[in-house]
mmCIF file of C-alpha atoms in Angstrom:
data_model
loop_
_atom_site.group_PDB
_atom_site.id
_atom_site.type_symbol
_atom_site.label_atom_id
_atom_site.label_comp_id
_atom_site.label_asym_id
_atom_site.label_seq_id
_atom_site.Cartn_x
_atom_site.Cartn_y
_atom_site.Cartn_z
ATOM 1 C CA UNK A 1 0.085 0.023 -0.085
ATOM 2 C CA UNK A 2 1.144 3.429 -0.847
ATOM 3 C CA UNK A 3 0.065 5.283 1.828
ATOM 4 C CA UNK A 4 1.284 2.905 4.324
ATOM 5 C CA UNK A 5 4.990 3.370 3.024
ATOM 6 C CA UNK A 6 4.746 7.081 3.276
ATOM 7 C CA UNK A 7 3.563 6.642 6.959
ATOM 8 C CA UNK A 8 6.456 4.294 7.768
ATOM 9 C CA UNK A 9 8.777 6.624 6.412
ATOM 10 C CA UNK A 10 7.236 9.532 8.428
ATOM 11 C CA UNK A 11 7.604 7.068 11.660
ATOM 12 C CA UNK A 12 11.203 6.454 10.756
ATOM 13 C CA UNK A 13 11.423 10.190 10.774
ATOM 14 C CA UNK A 14 10.102 10.914 13.925
ATOM 15 C CA UNK A 15 12.521 8.158 15.497
ATOM 16 C CA UNK A 16 15.295 9.662 13.793
ATOM 17 C CA UNK A 17 14.108 12.807 15.836
ATOM 18 C CA UNK A 18 14.157 11.147 19.069
ATOM 19 C CA UNK A 19 17.086 9.334 18.367
ATOM 20 C CA UNK A 20 15.472 5.894 17.799
ATOM 21 C CA UNK A 21 17.908 4.683 15.364
ATOM 22 C CA UNK A 22 16.865 1.164 15.396
ATOM 23 C CA UNK A 23 13.490 1.822 15.661
ATOM 24 C CA UNK A 24 13.624 4.141 12.539
ATOM 25 C CA UNK A 25 15.416 1.523 10.734
ATOM 26 C CA UNK A 26 12.926 -0.923 11.265
ATOM 27 C CA UNK A 27 10.318 1.819 10.003
ATOM 28 C CA UNK A 28 12.313 2.593 6.779
ATOM 29 C CA UNK A 29 13.023 -1.006 6.369
ATOM 30 C CA UNK A 30 8.898 -1.361 6.065
ATOM 31 C CA UNK A 31 8.451 1.563 3.912
ATOM 32 C CA UNK A 32 10.867 0.272 1.373
ATOM 33 C CA UNK A 33 8.931 -2.845 0.784
ATOM 34 C CA UNK A 34 5.972 -0.678 0.190
ATOM 35 C CA UNK A 35 4.951 0.510 -3.283
ATOM 36 C CA UNK A 36 5.876 3.643 -4.411
ATOM 37 C CA UNK A 37 7.167 5.512 -7.072
ATOM 38 C CA UNK A 38 10.774 5.090 -8.308
ATOM 39 C CA UNK A 39 12.377 8.769 -7.659
ATOM 40 C CA UNK A 40 10.349 8.328 -4.324
ATOM 41 C CA UNK A 41 11.610 4.738 -3.410
ATOM 42 C CA UNK A 42 15.415 5.866 -4.369
ATOM 43 C CA UNK A 43 15.457 8.993 -1.765
ATOM 44 C CA UNK A 44 14.087 6.752 0.814
ATOM 45 C CA UNK A 45 16.582 4.124 -0.062
ATOM 46 C CA UNK A 46 19.280 6.853 0.503
ATOM 47 C CA UNK A 47 17.863 8.224 3.172
ATOM 48 C CA UNK A 48 18.117 4.347 4.390
ATOM 49 C CA UNK A 49 21.713 4.132 3.474
ATOM 50 C CA UNK A 50 22.762 7.282 5.449
ATOM 51 C CA UNK A 51 20.859 6.333 8.746
ATOM 52 C CA UNK A 52 22.957 2.734 8.337
ATOM 53 C CA UNK A 53 26.073 4.469 7.878
ATOM 54 C CA UNK A 54 25.371 6.596 11.170
ATOM 55 C CA UNK A 55 24.677 3.205 12.951
ATOM 56 C CA UNK A 56 28.206 1.901 11.425
ATOM 57 C CA UNK A 57 26.400 -0.415 9.366
ATOM 58 C CA UNK A 58 27.957 -0.437 6.380
ATOM 59 C CA UNK A 59 26.879 -3.987 4.889
ATOM 60 C CA UNK A 60 23.660 -2.737 4.528
ATOM 61 C CA UNK A 61 24.248 0.908 3.781
ATOM 62 C CA UNK A 62 26.002 -0.497 0.678
ATOM 63 C CA UNK A 63 23.347 -2.928 -0.204
ATOM 64 C CA UNK A 64 20.830 0.286 -0.253
ATOM 65 C CA UNK A 65 23.258 2.271 -2.511
ATOM 66 C CA UNK A 66 23.420 -0.958 -4.920
ATOM 67 C CA UNK A 67 19.749 -1.368 -4.999
ATOM 68 C CA UNK A 68 19.765 2.435 -6.244
ATOM 69 C CA UNK A 69 22.381 1.681 -8.987
ATOM 70 C CA UNK A 70 20.302 -1.510 -10.099
ATOM 71 C CA UNK A 71 17.653 1.064 -11.230
ATOM 72 C CA UNK A 72 18.923 4.373 -11.430
ATOM 73 C CA UNK A 73 19.506 5.704 -15.040
ATOM 74 C CA UNK A 74 20.431 9.119 -14.717
ATOM 75 C CA UNK A 75 24.533 9.583 -15.342
ATOM 76 C CA UNK A 76 24.732 12.406 -12.491
ATOM 77 C CA UNK A 77 22.773 10.461 -9.843
ATOM 78 C CA UNK A 78 24.970 7.232 -10.700
ATOM 79 C CA UNK A 79 27.961 8.744 -10.160
ATOM 80 C CA UNK A 80 26.832 10.718 -7.156
ATOM 81 C CA UNK A 81 25.786 7.318 -5.199
ATOM 82 C CA UNK A 82 28.369 5.428 -6.694
ATOM 83 C CA UNK A 83 30.807 7.943 -4.942
ATOM 84 C CA UNK A 84 28.595 7.620 -1.669
ATOM 85 C CA UNK A 85 29.306 4.120 -1.621
ATOM 86 C CA UNK A 86 32.851 3.896 -2.675
ATOM 87 C CA UNK A 87 33.414 6.616 -0.178
ATOM 88 C CA UNK A 88 31.481 4.554 3.210
ATOM 89 C CA UNK A 89 33.956 1.781 2.170
ATOM 90 C CA UNK A 90 36.922 3.369 2.104
ATOM 91 C CA UNK A 91 36.308 5.541 5.078
ATOM 92 C CA UNK A 92 35.346 1.931 6.494
ATOM 93 C CA UNK A 93 38.525 1.025 5.750
ATOM 94 C CA UNK A 94 37.794 -1.200 3.110
ATOM 95 C CA UNK A 95 40.309 0.206 1.044
ATOM 96 C CA UNK A 96 40.525 -2.842 -1.701
ATOM 97 C CA UNK A 97 36.599 -2.504 -2.536
ATOM 98 C CA UNK A 98 36.277 1.051 -2.064
ATOM 99 C CA UNK A 99 38.846 2.145 -4.105
ATOM 100 C CA UNK A 100 37.672 -0.786 -6.978
ATOM 101 C CA UNK A 101 34.392 1.324 -6.700
ATOM 102 C CA UNK A 102 36.272 4.920 -6.984
ATOM 103 C CA UNK A 103 38.060 3.561 -10.134
ATOM 104 C CA UNK A 104 34.804 3.073 -11.849
ATOM 105 C CA UNK A 105 33.457 6.054 -11.203
ATOM 106 C CA UNK A 106 36.766 7.915 -12.335
ATOM 107 C CA UNK A 107 36.675 5.381 -15.487
ATOM 108 C CA UNK A 108 32.694 5.505 -16.142
ATOM 109 C CA UNK A 109 32.050 9.161 -15.278
ATOM 110 C CA UNK A 110 34.659 11.668 -15.994
ATOM 111 C CA UNK A 111 32.064 14.252 -17.083
ATOM 112 C CA UNK A 112 30.646 14.392 -13.114
ATOM 113 C CA UNK A 113 31.822 16.017 -10.067
ATOM 114 C CA UNK A 114 32.164 12.684 -8.206
ATOM 115 C CA UNK A 115 34.935 11.809 -11.201
ATOM 116 C CA UNK A 116 37.510 14.110 -9.548
ATOM 117 C CA UNK A 117 36.797 13.588 -5.933
ATOM 118 C CA UNK A 118 37.371 9.772 -6.978
ATOM 119 C CA UNK A 119 40.360 10.812 -8.909
ATOM 120 C CA UNK A 120 42.034 12.461 -5.870
ATOM 121 C CA UNK A 121 41.107 9.558 -3.300
ATOM 122 C CA UNK A 122 42.722 7.122 -5.559
ATOM 123 C CA UNK A 123 46.063 9.348 -6.308
ATOM 124 C CA UNK A 124 45.993 9.766 -2.409
ATOM 125 C CA UNK A 125 46.097 6.250 -1.920
ATOM 126 C CA UNK A 126 49.102 5.474 -4.786
ATOM 127 C CA UNK A 127 46.985 4.576 -7.699
ATOM 128 C CA UNK A 128 48.680 4.997 -11.269
ATOM 129 C CA UNK A 129 45.555 6.387 -13.120
ATOM 130 C CA UNK A 130 45.770 6.866 -16.827
ATOM 131 C CA UNK A 131 47.415 10.279 -18.451
ATOM 132 C CA UNK A 132 44.051 10.345 -20.676
ATOM 133 C CA UNK A 133 41.225 9.709 -18.215
ATOM 134 C CA UNK A 134 42.952 12.157 -16.136
ATOM 135 C CA UNK A 135 42.816 14.810 -18.456
ATOM 136 C CA UNK A 136 39.403 14.066 -19.461
ATOM 137 C CA UNK A 137 38.240 14.502 -15.261
ATOM 138 C CA UNK A 138 39.981 17.607 -15.226
ATOM 139 C CA UNK A 139 38.618 19.036 -18.709
ATOM 140 C CA UNK A 140 35.113 18.449 -17.540
ATOM 141 C CA UNK A 141 35.924 20.441 -14.209
ATOM 142 C CA UNK A 142 37.010 23.484 -16.187
ATOM 143 C CA UNK A 143 41.070 22.546 -14.730
ATOM 144 C CA UNK A 144 42.305 23.360 -18.351
ATOM 145 C CA UNK A 145 46.060 23.922 -17.562
ATOM 146 C CA UNK A 146 45.956 20.846 -15.509
ATOM 147 C CA UNK A 147 44.053 19.037 -18.101
ATOM 148 C CA UNK A 148 46.471 20.483 -20.869
ATOM 149 C CA UNK A 149 49.377 18.877 -18.574
ATOM 150 C CA UNK A 150 47.450 15.546 -18.409
ATOM 151 C CA UNK A 151 47.668 15.279 -22.240
ATOM 152 C CA UNK A 152 50.630 16.363 -22.916
ATOM 153 C CA UNK A 153 51.926 13.563 -20.733
ATOM 154 C CA UNK A 154 49.737 10.968 -22.563
ATOM 155 C CA UNK A 155 50.650 12.524 -25.972
ATOM 156 C CA UNK A 156 54.163 11.889 -25.064
ATOM 157 C CA UNK A 157 54.025 8.000 -24.704
ATOM 158 C CA UNK A 158 51.323 7.227 -26.971
ATOM 159 C CA UNK A 159 51.913 6.529 -30.975
ATOM 160 C CA UNK A 160 50.091 9.527 -32.752
ATOM 161 C CA UNK A 161 48.139 6.902 -34.805
ATOM 162 C CA UNK A 162 46.253 5.538 -30.860
ATOM 163 C CA UNK A 163 45.782 8.814 -29.717
ATOM 164 C CA UNK A 164 42.032 9.277 -29.123
ATOM 165 C CA UNK A 165 40.041 11.534 -31.781
ATOM 166 C CA UNK A 166 38.517 13.284 -28.687
ATOM 167 C CA UNK A 167 41.591 14.382 -27.390
ATOM 168 C CA UNK A 168 42.155 16.354 -30.054
ATOM 169 C CA UNK A 169 38.701 17.763 -29.905
ATOM 170 C CA UNK A 170 39.309 18.480 -26.597
ATOM 171 C CA UNK A 171 42.251 20.390 -27.107
ATOM 172 C CA UNK A 172 40.371 22.546 -29.721
ATOM 173 C CA UNK A 173 37.854 23.610 -27.698
#
């Protein structure tokens, strides 16, 4: 029932206000099981993930983020949620899994703000990154000087015939 889902969500909000985290989690979990439109369901899953994180339950938080990613199709939103999951894992000390997710953001969403955050986290953790992809991420964040440096690094190591046409287009803009 749609109304039940919203009622459970509001009850969960009230429990959060009273600092009854376990009760809030139970109410939100019930709300997720009820029928609702896709966007409000994704927003509820985000809220539930945040409560799980604040309670230190990384596993269930990641499960909520992954449930969002299973249906979300909007690239900026996907990048944001993927980054939230990756950061939660890194912050929890699960570096291998978290950095793998950061790498996926860096590779798949270069035009999104989360890609720069992922790139910085990867570099801070000693990961070697492709200079072309670094340049793309920096270009889309309008750091043109750093992008040019990365593109120059890339073109100095790759034969001219293997340079992607997009690099030339980005340089020409």
